[in-house]
Every structure is written in C-alpha cells, then in structure tokens.
Amino acid sequence: DWPPGSRPRPAVHMRCMSTYYWSDLHLGQSDVAEERGFANPDEHDDHLIAAWSGTVKDGDDIWILGDLALASPDRALEIIRYLPGTPHLVLGNHDLAHPMHRDAHGHQARYRDVFASVATMGRHHLGGHDVMLSHFPYRDDSRTQDRYRQYRLRDEKRWLIHGHVHDEFAVEDRQINVGVDKWMDGPVPADQLLEIIAGNAALVAAA
C-alpha cells in the first residue's frame, strides 16, 4: 500500500533520559578502598566504573555530590571524562575547587573541563518537591563532631540530597545520603529518591 519508491520508516524507540545522584567516590584513595572491602584502589575504582557504566547511559544526567578524589584529581577527572552521561559536580571538602581552599580559583578550570557544571550547591524539582543538593548534610558527620558548618545549608524543611557522612546513615529526617558507602551498586536514580520521600509522608506533610 506504500506509494511507489517509498519505504516504511523503521520504528524509533525513544528512551526517557534519567537523572542520577552519587557522592564520595574517593577515586584512587587507598584507605577508603580498604574500608570498603577492596584489595587496592584499582579494584575499588574498577568497581565504581562498572557500577556507573552499567547504570548511566549517554544522555542521562549524573550529579556527583562531592569528594571525587583526595589530593590531585587528575586521574579521577580522566576517568569521569570517558564515562557515559552528562556529569555535574557539587563540590565537597576534598575537591580542590571548593572555596574552602585558599587556591580554589586556580583549580576551577580543571573541573569545568570535564563536568558540565560545577557548584557548591544546587536545587532540583523532583516530583513536586523542591530538594536541595549539597555535599554536606544539614547536620551530622562521619566524625564525632559536625565539621565545615560554615559551608552547610540551613535546614528550611526542604529535602536534602547529600554525601559526606559515608556509612553513618542512608536517610535521617529530610536528609538522603547518596554516598557510595550506602549505594555501592551504582548511582541513585531520581525515581528511587522520590520513593524514599513518598515513604516518609509525615516529614513531607511537615515541610
């Protein structure tokens, strides 16, 4: 029934692009690799690379909420450069471009060369909820006392997606920790964060 000389167009299956969140990769860091049960940093990094690549696809956005690597980020940045998705960075205390470091301005270009955006905080709209992004939680720490208080957001009853606390907690009040220590299998999709928020209806009602 097709007109002469014409062909039916093949079906095009469009994939909805997704957004993911992850934090505290600490690529190349020996002590963190050991704490996470890996024999060495290479084994640790290979696991994170595979977890990222098996989850994030080209066209997706992935937000890294700080602490990409300790000390020089060069190797970590080269790893990120070749991973799928569009990466964004919210700076943490171990990222040399964070303004807590005196020479932070001298490192901005290194991060911006790889990440589509670099900031110290963010604000996203997820399923009708305004959520904040930061490396730091409103309160609590991976140590005995809350550090870097001057760089933390004020709790104004919005949900906060963050890292920094490693394996201290996954969800506490309106704080959702997307750090690798709690999400070793890969970056956290926005839909899963919405499920967490929906599962805490009392906190949502109080916001």
XYZ file of C-alpha atoms in Angstrom, residues 22-100:
79
model
C 26.081 9.752 43.739
C 28.668 11.027 46.174
C 32.045 10.365 47.791
C 33.682 8.325 45.045
C 37.163 8.923 46.525
C 38.802 7.527 43.413
C 42.363 6.344 43.885
C 42.271 6.581 47.672
C 43.890 3.596 49.427
C 42.359 3.941 52.881
C 38.820 4.353 51.542
C 39.260 1.385 49.183
C 40.320 -0.764 52.137
C 37.436 0.432 54.307
C 35.063 -0.546 51.506
C 36.448 -4.062 51.334
C 38.660 -3.818 48.241
C 42.218 -5.117 47.968
C 43.568 -1.927 46.419
C 42.465 1.390 44.824
C 42.445 -0.062 41.300
C 39.995 -2.796 42.295
C 37.861 -0.185 44.081
C 37.864 2.181 41.124
C 37.113 -0.598 38.620
C 34.027 -1.492 40.660
C 32.762 2.099 40.668
C 33.445 2.492 36.945
C 31.474 -0.684 36.193
C 28.628 0.373 38.511
C 28.415 3.797 36.808
C 28.644 2.373 33.278
C 26.043 -0.293 33.994
C 23.532 2.291 35.219
C 24.063 5.626 33.460
C 23.543 5.927 29.714
C 24.513 8.626 27.243
C 22.032 11.478 27.525
C 21.422 10.920 31.234
C 22.478 13.472 33.836
C 24.549 12.353 36.797
C 25.215 14.608 39.763
C 28.308 13.857 41.832
C 27.819 15.456 45.237
C 31.420 15.956 46.181
C 34.652 14.233 47.149
C 35.653 12.939 43.763
C 39.226 12.282 44.876
C 41.731 13.190 47.555
C 44.670 15.440 46.618
C 45.314 15.683 42.845
C 42.127 14.995 40.875
C 43.842 14.478 37.508
C 43.424 10.704 37.278
C 39.850 10.851 38.597
C 38.912 13.541 36.107
C 40.263 11.455 33.227
C 38.121 8.537 34.401
C 34.987 10.712 34.544
C 35.702 12.159 31.101
C 35.140 8.793 29.406
C 32.141 7.551 31.393
C 28.597 7.723 29.929
C 26.172 10.508 30.788
C 26.500 14.227 31.384
C 28.302 14.721 34.705
C 27.724 17.607 37.100
C 29.717 18.281 40.260
C 28.635 19.756 43.587
C 31.938 20.347 45.328
C 32.943 18.640 48.580
C 35.665 19.316 51.096
C 38.135 17.022 49.273
C 37.628 18.785 45.927
C 40.353 21.362 45.353
C 37.964 23.801 43.644
C 35.760 24.152 46.745
C 36.055 27.740 48.042
C 37.111 26.488 51.486
